[in-house]
CSV table of C-alpha atoms and ligand atoms in Angstrom, one decimal:
chain,number,residue,atom,x,y,z
A,864,UNK,CA,11.4,-7.7,-28.6
A,865,UNK,CA,12.0,-3.9,-29.0
A,866,UNK,CA,9.1,-3.9,-31.4
A,867,UNK,CA,6.9,-5.1,-28.7
A,868,UNK,CA,8.2,-2.4,-26.4
A,869,UNK,CA,7.4,0.3,-28.9
A,870,UNK,CA,4.0,-1.2,-29.3
A,871,UNK,CA,3.3,-1.1,-25.6
A,872,UNK,CA,4.7,2.4,-25.4
A,873,UNK,CA,2.4,3.6,-28.2
A,874,UNK,CA,-0.6,2.1,-26.6
A,875,UNK,CA,0.2,3.9,-23.3
A,876,UNK,CA,0.9,7.2,-25.1
A,877,UNK,CA,-2.4,7.1,-26.9
A,878,UNK,CA,-4.3,8.1,-23.8
A,879,UNK,CA,-7.6,7.9,-25.7
A,880,UNK,CA,-7.2,4.2,-25.7
A,881,UNK,CA,-7.1,4.2,-21.9
A,882,UNK,CA,-10.6,3.8,-20.6
A,883,UNK,CA,-9.6,4.5,-17.1
A,884,UNK,CA,-8.7,8.2,-17.3
A,885,UNK,CA,-11.8,10.0,-16.0
A,886,UNK,CA,-12.9,13.3,-17.6
A,887,UNK,CA,-12.8,14.8,-14.2
A,888,UNK,CA,-9.0,14.6,-14.2
A,889,UNK,CA,-8.8,16.7,-17.4
A,890,UNK,CA,-11.1,19.3,-15.9
A,891,UNK,CA,-9.1,19.3,-12.7
A,892,UNK,CA,-6.0,19.8,-14.7
A,893,UNK,CA,-7.5,22.8,-16.4
A,894,UNK,CA,-8.8,24.3,-13.2
A,895,UNK,CA,-5.5,23.9,-11.4
A,896,UNK,CA,-3.6,25.3,-14.3
A,897,UNK,CA,-5.7,28.4,-14.0
A,898,UNK,CA,-4.4,30.4,-11.0
A,899,UNK,CA,-7.7,32.2,-10.5
A,900,UNK,CA,-9.6,29.0,-9.7
A,901,UNK,CA,-10.2,28.3,-6.0
A,902,UNK,CA,-10.1,25.1,-4.0
A,903,UNK,CA,-13.8,25.5,-3.6
A,904,UNK,CA,-14.3,25.4,-7.4
A,905,UNK,CA,-12.3,22.3,-7.6
A,906,UNK,CA,-14.0,20.8,-4.7
A,907,UNK,CA,-17.4,21.5,-6.3
A,908,UNK,CA,-16.2,19.7,-9.4
A,909,UNK,CA,-15.0,16.6,-7.5
A,910,UNK,CA,-18.2,16.6,-5.3
A,911,UNK,CA,-20.3,16.4,-8.5
A,912,UNK,CA,-19.1,12.8,-8.7
A,913,UNK,CA,-20.7,11.0,-5.8
A,914,UNK,CA,-18.9,7.8,-6.1
A,915,UNK,CA,-15.6,9.6,-6.4
A,916,UNK,CA,-16.2,11.8,-3.5
A,917,UNK,CA,-17.2,8.9,-1.3
A,918,UNK,CA,-14.1,7.2,-2.3
A,919,UNK,CA,-11.9,10.2,-1.6
A,920,UNK,CA,-13.4,10.7,1.8
A,921,UNK,CA,-12.9,7.0,2.6
A,922,UNK,CA,-9.3,7.3,1.5
A,923,UNK,CA,-8.6,10.5,3.5
A,924,UNK,CA,-10.2,8.9,6.5
A,925,UNK,CA,-8.4,5.6,6.0
A,926,UNK,CA,-5.6,4.6,8.4
A,927,UNK,CA,-2.9,5.1,5.8
A,928,UNK,CA,-3.5,8.9,6.0
A,929,UNK,CA,-4.2,9.2,9.7
A,930,UNK,CA,-6.5,12.2,9.4
A,931,UNK,CA,-9.7,11.4,11.1
A,932,UNK,CA,-13.2,12.6,10.4
A,933,UNK,CA,-12.5,14.6,7.3
A,934,UNK,CA,-16.0,15.1,6.0
A,935,UNK,CA,-15.8,17.5,3.1
A,936,UNK,CA,-14.0,17.4,-0.2
A,937,UNK,CA,-12.7,20.9,0.2
A,938,UNK,CA,-11.2,19.9,3.6
A,939,UNK,CA,-9.7,16.9,2.0
A,940,UNK,CA,-8.2,19.1,-0.7
A,941,UNK,CA,-6.8,21.5,1.9
A,942,UNK,CA,-5.4,18.7,4.0
A,943,UNK,CA,-4.0,16.6,1.2
A,944,UNK,CA,-3.1,19.2,-1.3
A,945,UNK,CA,-4.6,19.5,-4.8
A,946,UNK,CA,-1.9,17.3,-6.4
A,947,UNK,CA,-2.7,14.5,-4.0
A,948,UNK,CA,-6.5,14.8,-4.6
A,949,UNK,CA,-5.8,14.7,-8.3
A,950,UNK,CA,-3.9,11.5,-8.0
A,951,UNK,CA,-6.4,10.2,-5.6
A,952,UNK,CA,-9.1,10.8,-8.3
A,953,UNK,CA,-6.8,9.0,-10.6
A,954,UNK,CA,-6.0,6.2,-8.2
A,955,UNK,CA,-9.5,5.8,-7.2
A,956,UNK,CA,-10.5,5.0,-10.7
A,957,UNK,CA,-7.6,2.7,-11.0
A,958,UNK,CA,-8.6,1.2,-7.7
A,959,UNK,CA,-12.1,0.6,-8.9
A,960,UNK,CA,-10.5,-1.5,-11.7
A,961,UNK,CA,-8.1,-3.2,-9.3
A,962,UNK,CA,-10.8,-4.0,-6.8
A,963,UNK,CA,-12.9,-5.7,-9.4
A,964,UNK,CA,-10.0,-7.2,-11.5
A,965,UNK,CA,-7.2,-7.8,-9.0
A,966,UNK,CA,-8.1,-7.6,-5.4
A,967,UNK,CA,-4.8,-9.0,-4.3
A,968,UNK,CA,-2.9,-6.2,-6.2
A,969,UNK,CA,-5.3,-3.6,-4.7
A,970,UNK,CA,-4.5,-4.8,-1.2
A,971,UNK,CA,-0.8,-4.9,-2.0
A,972,UNK,CA,-1.0,-1.2,-3.2
A,973,UNK,CA,-3.0,-0.1,-0.2
A,974,UNK,CA,-0.6,-1.9,2.1
A,975,UNK,CA,2.4,-0.2,0.4
A,976,UNK,CA,0.7,3.1,0.9
A,977,UNK,CA,0.4,2.4,4.6
A,978,UNK,CA,4.0,1.2,4.9
A,979,UNK,CA,5.3,4.3,3.0
A,980,UNK,CA,3.4,6.5,5.4
A,981,UNK,CA,4.9,4.8,8.4
A,982,UNK,CA,8.4,4.9,7.0
A,983,UNK,CA,8.3,8.5,6.1
A,984,UNK,CA,6.9,9.5,9.5
A,985,UNK,CA,9.5,7.4,11.3
A,986,UNK,CA,12.3,8.9,9.3
A,987,UNK,CA,10.8,12.4,9.4
A,988,UNK,CA,10.8,12.7,5.6
A,989,UNK,CA,8.7,15.6,4.4
A,990,UNK,CA,5.8,15.3,1.9
A,991,UNK,CA,4.6,12.0,3.4
A,992,UNK,CA,1.2,12.3,1.7
A,993,UNK,CA,2.8,12.5,-1.7
A,994,UNK,CA,5.0,9.5,-0.8
A,995,UNK,CA,1.9,7.5,0.2
A,996,UNK,CA,0.1,8.4,-3.0
A,997,UNK,CA,3.2,7.3,-5.0
A,998,UNK,CA,3.2,4.0,-3.1
A,999,UNK,CA,-0.5,3.5,-3.7
A,1000,UNK,CA,0.2,4.0,-7.4
A,1001,UNK,CA,3.6,2.2,-7.6
A,1002,UNK,CA,2.3,-0.9,-9.5
A,1003,UNK,CA,-0.1,1.0,-11.7
A,1004,UNK,CA,1.8,-0.4,-14.7
A,1005,UNK,CA,0.6,-3.9,-13.7
A,1006,UNK,CA,-3.0,-2.8,-13.9
A,1007,UNK,CA,-2.5,-1.4,-17.4
A,1008,UNK,CA,-0.7,-4.5,-18.6
A,1009,UNK,CA,-3.5,-6.6,-17.3
A,1010,UNK,CA,-6.2,-4.5,-19.0
A,1011,UNK,CA,-4.4,-3.9,-22.2
A,1012,UNK,CA,-2.5,-7.1,-22.7
A,1013,UNK,CA,-4.8,-9.7,-21.4
A,1014,UNK,CA,-3.4,-12.6,-23.4
A,1015,UNK,CA,0.2,-11.8,-22.4
A,1016,UNK,CA,-0.9,-11.2,-18.9
A,1017,UNK,CA,-2.1,-14.8,-18.6
A,1018,UNK,CA,1.2,-16.0,-19.9
A,1019,UNK,CA,3.1,-13.7,-17.5
A,1020,UNK,CA,1.3,-15.2,-14.5
A,1021,UNK,CA,2.1,-18.7,-15.7
A,1022,UNK,CA,5.8,-18.0,-16.4
A,1023,UNK,CA,6.2,-16.3,-13.0
A,1024,UNK,CA,4.7,-19.2,-11.2
A,1025,UNK,CA,6.4,-22.0,-13.2
A,1026,UNK,CA,9.9,-20.6,-13.4
A,1027,UNK,CA,9.7,-18.7,-10.1
A,1028,UNK,CA,11.0,-15.5,-11.6
A,1029,UNK,CA,10.0,-11.9,-10.8
A,1030,UNK,CA,7.2,-10.0,-12.5
A,1031,UNK,CA,9.8,-7.7,-14.0
A,1032,UNK,CA,11.9,-10.5,-15.5
A,1033,UNK,CA,8.8,-12.1,-17.0
A,1034,UNK,CA,7.5,-8.8,-18.4
A,1035,UNK,CA,10.8,-7.9,-19.9
A,1036,UNK,CA,10.9,-11.3,-21.6
A,1037,UNK,CA,7.4,-11.1,-23.0
A,1038,UNK,CA,6.8,-7.4,-23.5
A,1039,UNK,CA,10.3,-6.0,-23.8
A,1040,UNK,CA,9.4,-3.6,-21.0
A,1041,UNK,CA,8.2,-3.9,-17.4
A,1042,UNK,CA,5.4,-2.5,-15.2
A,1043,UNK,CA,7.7,0.1,-13.6
A,1044,UNK,CA,8.6,1.6,-17.0
A,1045,UNK,CA,5.0,1.3,-18.2
A,1046,UNK,CA,3.9,3.1,-15.0
A,1047,UNK,CA,6.4,5.8,-15.7
A,1048,UNK,CA,5.0,6.3,-19.2
A,1049,UNK,CA,1.5,6.4,-17.8
A,1050,UNK,CA,2.4,8.9,-15.2
A,1051,UNK,CA,3.9,11.1,-17.9
A,1052,UNK,CA,0.9,10.9,-20.1
A,1053,UNK,CA,-1.3,11.8,-17.2
A,1054,UNK,CA,1.0,14.8,-16.3
A,1055,UNK,CA,1.6,13.5,-12.8
A,1056,UNK,CA,4.4,15.5,-11.0
A,1057,UNK,CA,7.9,14.0,-11.0
A,1058,UNK,CA,7.7,13.3,-7.3
A,1059,UNK,CA,5.0,10.7,-8.1
A,1060,UNK,CA,6.5,9.7,-11.5
A,1061,UNK,CA,10.0,8.8,-10.2
A,1062,UNK,CA,8.9,6.4,-7.4
A,1063,UNK,CA,6.6,4.7,-9.8
A,1064,UNK,CA,9.1,4.3,-12.6
A,1065,UNK,CA,12.1,3.4,-10.4
A,1066,UNK,CA,10.7,1.5,-7.4
A,1067,UNK,CA,12.7,-1.5,-8.5
A,1068,UNK,CA,15.8,0.5,-9.5
A,1069,UNK,CA,16.2,3.1,-6.8
A,1070,UNK,CA,19.7,4.2,-8.0
A,1071,UNK,CA,18.1,5.5,-11.2
A,1072,UNK,CA,15.9,8.0,-9.5
A,1073,UNK,CA,17.5,11.3,-9.8
A,1074,UNK,CA,15.6,14.2,-8.2
A,1075,UNK,CA,13.3,12.3,-5.9
A,1076,UNK,CA,15.5,9.4,-4.8
A,1077,UNK,CA,14.4,9.6,-1.1
A,1078,UNK,CA,10.8,9.2,-2.1
A,1079,UNK,CA,11.6,6.4,-4.5
A,1080,UNK,CA,13.6,4.7,-1.7
A,1081,UNK,CA,10.7,4.8,0.7
A,1082,UNK,CA,8.3,3.4,-1.9
A,1083,UNK,CA,10.8,0.6,-2.7
A,1084,UNK,CA,11.2,-0.3,1.0
A,1085,UNK,CA,7.4,-0.2,1.4
A,1086,UNK,CA,7.0,-2.6,-1.5
A,1087,UNK,CA,9.6,-5.0,0.0
A,1088,UNK,CA,8.0,-4.9,3.5
A,1089,UNK,CA,4.5,-5.4,2.3
A,1090,UNK,CA,5.7,-8.4,0.2
A,1091,UNK,CA,7.6,-9.7,3.3
A,1092,UNK,CA,4.5,-9.5,5.4
A,1093,UNK,CA,2.5,-11.5,2.9
A,1094,UNK,CA,-0.3,-8.9,2.8
A,1095,UNK,CA,-2.2,-8.8,-0.5
A,1096,UNK,CA,-0.7,-10.3,-3.6
A,1097,UNK,CA,1.4,-8.3,-6.0
A,1098,UNK,CA,1.5,-11.0,-8.7
A,1099,UNK,CA,4.6,-12.6,-7.5
A,1100,UNK,CA,5.4,-14.6,-4.4
A,1101,UNK,CA,9.0,-13.8,-3.6
A,1102,UNK,CA,10.4,-11.0,-1.5
A,1103,UNK,CA,13.1,-9.1,-3.3
A,1104,UNK,CA,16.2,-7.7,-1.5
A,1105,UNK,CA,16.2,-4.3,0.0
A,1106,UNK,CA,18.4,-2.4,-2.5
A,1107,UNK,CA,21.6,-1.1,-1.0
A,1108,UNK,CA,21.0,2.3,-2.6
A,1109,UNK,CA,17.7,2.7,-0.8
A,1110,UNK,CA,19.2,1.5,2.5
A,1111,UNK,CA,21.9,4.1,2.2
A,1112,UNK,CA,19.7,6.9,1.0
A,1113,UNK,CA,17.3,6.4,4.0
A,1114,UNK,CA,20.2,6.1,6.5
A,1115,UNK,CA,18.5,2.9,7.7
A,1116,UNK,CA,19.6,0.6,10.5
A,1117,UNK,CA,18.2,-2.7,11.7
A,1118,UNK,CA,16.8,-1.2,14.9
A,1119,UNK,CA,14.7,1.3,12.9
A,1120,UNK,CA,13.6,-1.4,10.5
A,1121,UNK,CA,12.3,-3.4,13.4
A,1122,UNK,CA,10.3,-0.5,14.8
A,1123,UNK,CA,8.8,0.1,11.3
A,1124,UNK,CA,7.9,-3.6,10.9
A,1125,UNK,CA,6.2,-3.7,14.3
A,1126,UNK,CA,4.2,-0.5,13.6
A,1127,UNK,CA,3.3,-1.7,10.1
A,1128,UNK,CA,2.0,-5.1,11.3
A,1129,UNK,CA,-0.3,-3.4,13.8
A,1130,UNK,CA,-1.6,-1.0,11.2
A,1131,UNK,CA,-2.2,-3.7,8.7
A,1132,UNK,CA,-4.9,-5.2,11.0
A,1133,UNK,CA,-6.8,-1.9,10.6
A,1134,UNK,CA,-6.2,-1.9,6.9
A,1135,UNK,CA,-7.5,-5.4,6.6
A,1136,UNK,CA,-10.8,-4.2,8.1
A,1137,UNK,CA,-10.9,-1.2,5.9
A,1138,UNK,CA,-10.4,-3.4,2.9
A,1139,UNK,CA,-13.2,-5.8,4.0
A,1140,UNK,CA,-15.3,-2.7,4.6
A,1141,UNK,CA,-14.9,-1.6,1.0
A,1142,UNK,CA,-15.6,-5.0,-0.3
A,1143,UNK,CA,-18.8,-5.1,1.8
A,1144,UNK,CA,-19.9,-1.7,0.5
A,1145,UNK,CA,-19.5,-3.0,-3.0
A,1146,UNK,CA,-21.8,-5.9,-2.3
A,1147,UNK,CA,-24.5,-3.6,-1.0
B,567,UNK,CA,-0.8,-11.3,22.0
B,568,UNK,CA,-3.2,-10.6,19.2
B,569,UNK,CA,-4.5,-7.3,17.7
B,570,UNK,CA,-8.2,-7.7,16.9
B,571,UNK,CA,-10.9,-5.6,15.4
B,572,UNK,CA,-12.9,-4.1,18.4
B,573,UNK,CA,-16.1,-5.7,17.0
B,574,UNK,CA,-14.7,-9.1,17.8
B,575,UNK,CA,-13.6,-8.2,21.3
B,576,UNK,CA,-15.6,-9.9,24.1
B,577,UNK,CA,-15.8,-9.5,27.9
B,578,UNK,CA,-13.0,-11.2,29.9
B,579,UNK,CA,-10.3,-10.6,27.3
B,580,UNK,CA,-7.2,-9.0,28.8
B,581,UNK,CA,-5.6,-6.0,27.2
B,582,UNK,CA,-1.9,-6.7,26.3
B,583,UNK,CA,-1.3,-3.1,25.3
B,584,UNK,CA,-2.5,0.4,26.3
B,585,UNK,CA,-5.4,1.6,24.2
B,586,UNK,CA,-4.7,5.0,22.7
B,587,UNK,CA,-6.7,7.3,20.5
B,588,UNK,CA,-5.6,6.8,16.9
B,589,UNK,CA,-5.8,10.6,16.3
B,590,UNK,CA,-3.7,11.2,19.4
B,591,UNK,CA,-1.3,8.3,19.8
B,592,UNK,CA,1.0,10.3,22.0
B,593,UNK,CA,-1.7,11.3,24.4
B,594,UNK,CA,-2.7,9.5,27.6
B,595,UNK,CA,-4.0,6.0,27.2
B,596,UNK,CA,-7.8,5.5,27.4
B,597,UNK,CA,-7.3,2.2,29.0
B,598,UNK,CA,-4.2,0.5,30.4
B,599,UNK,CA,-2.5,-2.8,29.6
B,600,UNK,CA,-3.7,-5.6,31.9
B,601,UNK,CA,-7.2,-4.4,32.2
B,602,UNK,CA,-9.9,-7.0,31.8
B,603,UNK,CA,-12.5,-6.0,29.2
B,604,UNK,CA,-16.2,-5.8,30.0
B,605,UNK,CA,-19.0,-5.3,27.5
B,606,UNK,CA,-19.7,-1.7,28.7
B,607,UNK,CA,-16.0,-0.9,28.4
B,608,UNK,CA,-15.9,-2.3,24.8
B,609,UNK,CA,-18.9,-0.2,23.9
B,610,UNK,CA,-17.3,2.9,25.3
B,611,UNK,CA,-14.1,2.3,23.4
B,612,UNK,CA,-16.1,1.7,20.2
B,613,UNK,CA,-17.9,5.0,20.7
B,614,UNK,CA,-14.6,6.8,21.1
B,615,UNK,CA,-13.7,5.6,17.6
B,616,UNK,CA,-11.3,2.8,18.6
B,617,UNK,CA,-11.0,0.3,15.8
B,618,UNK,CA,-8.7,-2.4,17.2
B,619,UNK,CA,-7.4,-3.6,20.6
B,620,UNK,CA,-4.4,-5.8,21.4
B,621,UNK,CA,-5.2,-8.6,23.8
B,622,UNK,CA,-3.4,-11.5,25.5
B,623,UNK,CA,-3.2,-14.9,23.7
B,624,UNK,CA,-4.9,-15.5,20.4
B,625,UNK,CA,-8.5,-15.6,21.3
B,626,UNK,CA,-10.1,-14.7,17.9
B,627,UNK,CA,-10.0,-17.1,15.0
B,628,UNK,CA,-10.7,-14.9,11.9
B,629,UNK,CA,-11.8,-16.6,8.7
B,630,UNK,CA,-8.7,-17.3,6.6
B,631,UNK,CA,-6.5,-17.5,9.7
B,632,UNK,CA,-3.9,-20.2,9.2
B,633,UNK,CA,-1.8,-22.1,11.8
B,634,UNK,CA,1.6,-21.0,13.0
B,635,UNK,CA,3.3,-23.8,11.1
B,636,UNK,CA,1.6,-22.8,7.8
B,637,UNK,CA,2.4,-19.1,8.4
B,638,UNK,CA,6.1,-19.9,9.1
B,639,UNK,CA,6.4,-22.1,6.1
B,640,UNK,CA,4.8,-19.5,3.9
B,641,UNK,CA,7.2,-16.9,5.3
B,642,UNK,CA,10.2,-19.0,4.6
B,643,UNK,CA,9.0,-19.6,1.0
B,644,UNK,CA,8.6,-15.9,0.4
B,645,UNK,CA,12.2,-15.3,1.5
B,646,UNK,CA,13.6,-18.1,-0.5
B,647,UNK,CA,15.3,-16.0,-3.1
B,648,UNK,CA,17.1,-13.7,-0.6
B,649,UNK,CA,17.8,-16.2,2.2
B,650,UNK,CA,21.6,-15.8,1.7
B,651,UNK,CA,21.6,-12.0,2.4
B,652,UNK,CA,22.3,-11.1,6.1
B,653,UNK,CA,20.0,-8.1,6.1
B,654,UNK,CA,17.2,-10.1,4.6
B,655,UNK,CA,17.8,-12.8,7.1
B,656,UNK,CA,17.3,-10.4,9.9
B,657,UNK,CA,14.1,-9.0,8.2
B,658,UNK,CA,12.8,-12.6,8.0
B,659,UNK,CA,13.6,-13.1,11.7
B,660,UNK,CA,11.6,-9.9,12.5
B,661,UNK,CA,8.6,-11.3,10.7
B,662,UNK,CA,9.0,-14.7,12.3
B,663,UNK,CA,8.7,-13.0,15.7
B,664,UNK,CA,5.7,-11.0,14.5
B,665,UNK,CA,4.0,-14.2,13.5
B,666,UNK,CA,4.8,-15.9,16.8
B,667,UNK,CA,3.5,-12.8,18.7
B,668,UNK,CA,0.4,-12.5,16.7
B,669,UNK,CA,-0.4,-16.1,17.5
B,670,UNK,CA,0.0,-15.6,21.2
B,671,UNK,CA,3.3,-17.4,21.5
B,672,UNK,CA,6.7,-16.1,22.7
B,673,UNK,CA,5.2,-12.8,23.6
B,674,UNK,CA,8.7,-11.4,24.0
B,675,UNK,CA,7.7,-9.5,27.1
C,2024,FE2,FE1,6.6,-3.3,-8.7
C,2025,FE2,FE1,4.7,-3.7,-5.7
């Protein structure tokens, strides 16, 4: 089974084999590495891609971010930060794939982004935009597994359904790795910052997150809550437990949890509309 | 009570919650709980960028809506693997109340 794991890892490492990494990310990486380049230059680059700009503006204006009426890419970049826009470019291309290949997973990810935003605001945790982005991307490994290992993916779905086990258990059995680890590899090969990488790689094993455990804990809790609410479909039906490490790290209590759940359920109605909106715009 | 997209709101529905601006949730309400909606009021709220309102009962049947019984059964199934953990039991209870509330039952007020 370790052979399989190596095989998966090599495929992820070979970024050329990933059709989803847009050239614009590479250019953005170059620009942001150069201290002389300005936000305007980067904004111009992003704006050159109409579809991408439209999507970024939609995301910035979506309820999960709570900024309203952001109409220019450079404002989006100032508000969200360059790192976030970079990962939005990334996630928007991933989302494009998800929307067409796995709408349920897309809704699950969007919902987790919203939940993470609510949790970090409620608990007054800084860098909530980054946490939301990490939550949007947390199951990115599932997308890659679906695209790159279509045959195994079919089997995975069947095993999960028949034996009522979790995605991770099924993935470990069949691929020798799981979507969290795969997501971590992917984040690494895309040079995403650790504050995005750790929540992606450890959202099912919060205690293993070293430098960004709070962010990882938020993403984990967001994932559990969105599963509990039955919003979207992550690929498995059952709600996992809230990990004690996350509960402790976030200093949670039942009262706070209840407030978060109530706020989340209200917000999800808006998100449902937003998601219907995007589907409608695709039909046009 | 039910939170509905404003486009599905109609005259005579009763607000179950204050309507606030989403970009200023701590500001003064645009419209108070208990107010009976009229079409001009709905228009005005829409123009102010309000996307959803919370109204009494469960007046809007959205496609894909399922009955309370179905929702509760699905909830219990989702929690099947963690039903023995006290914390997860309380989480499930929170969602049970959410479902009842969203369907206009046991408003908990
Ligand atoms: Fe996951
Ligand atoms: Fe997930």
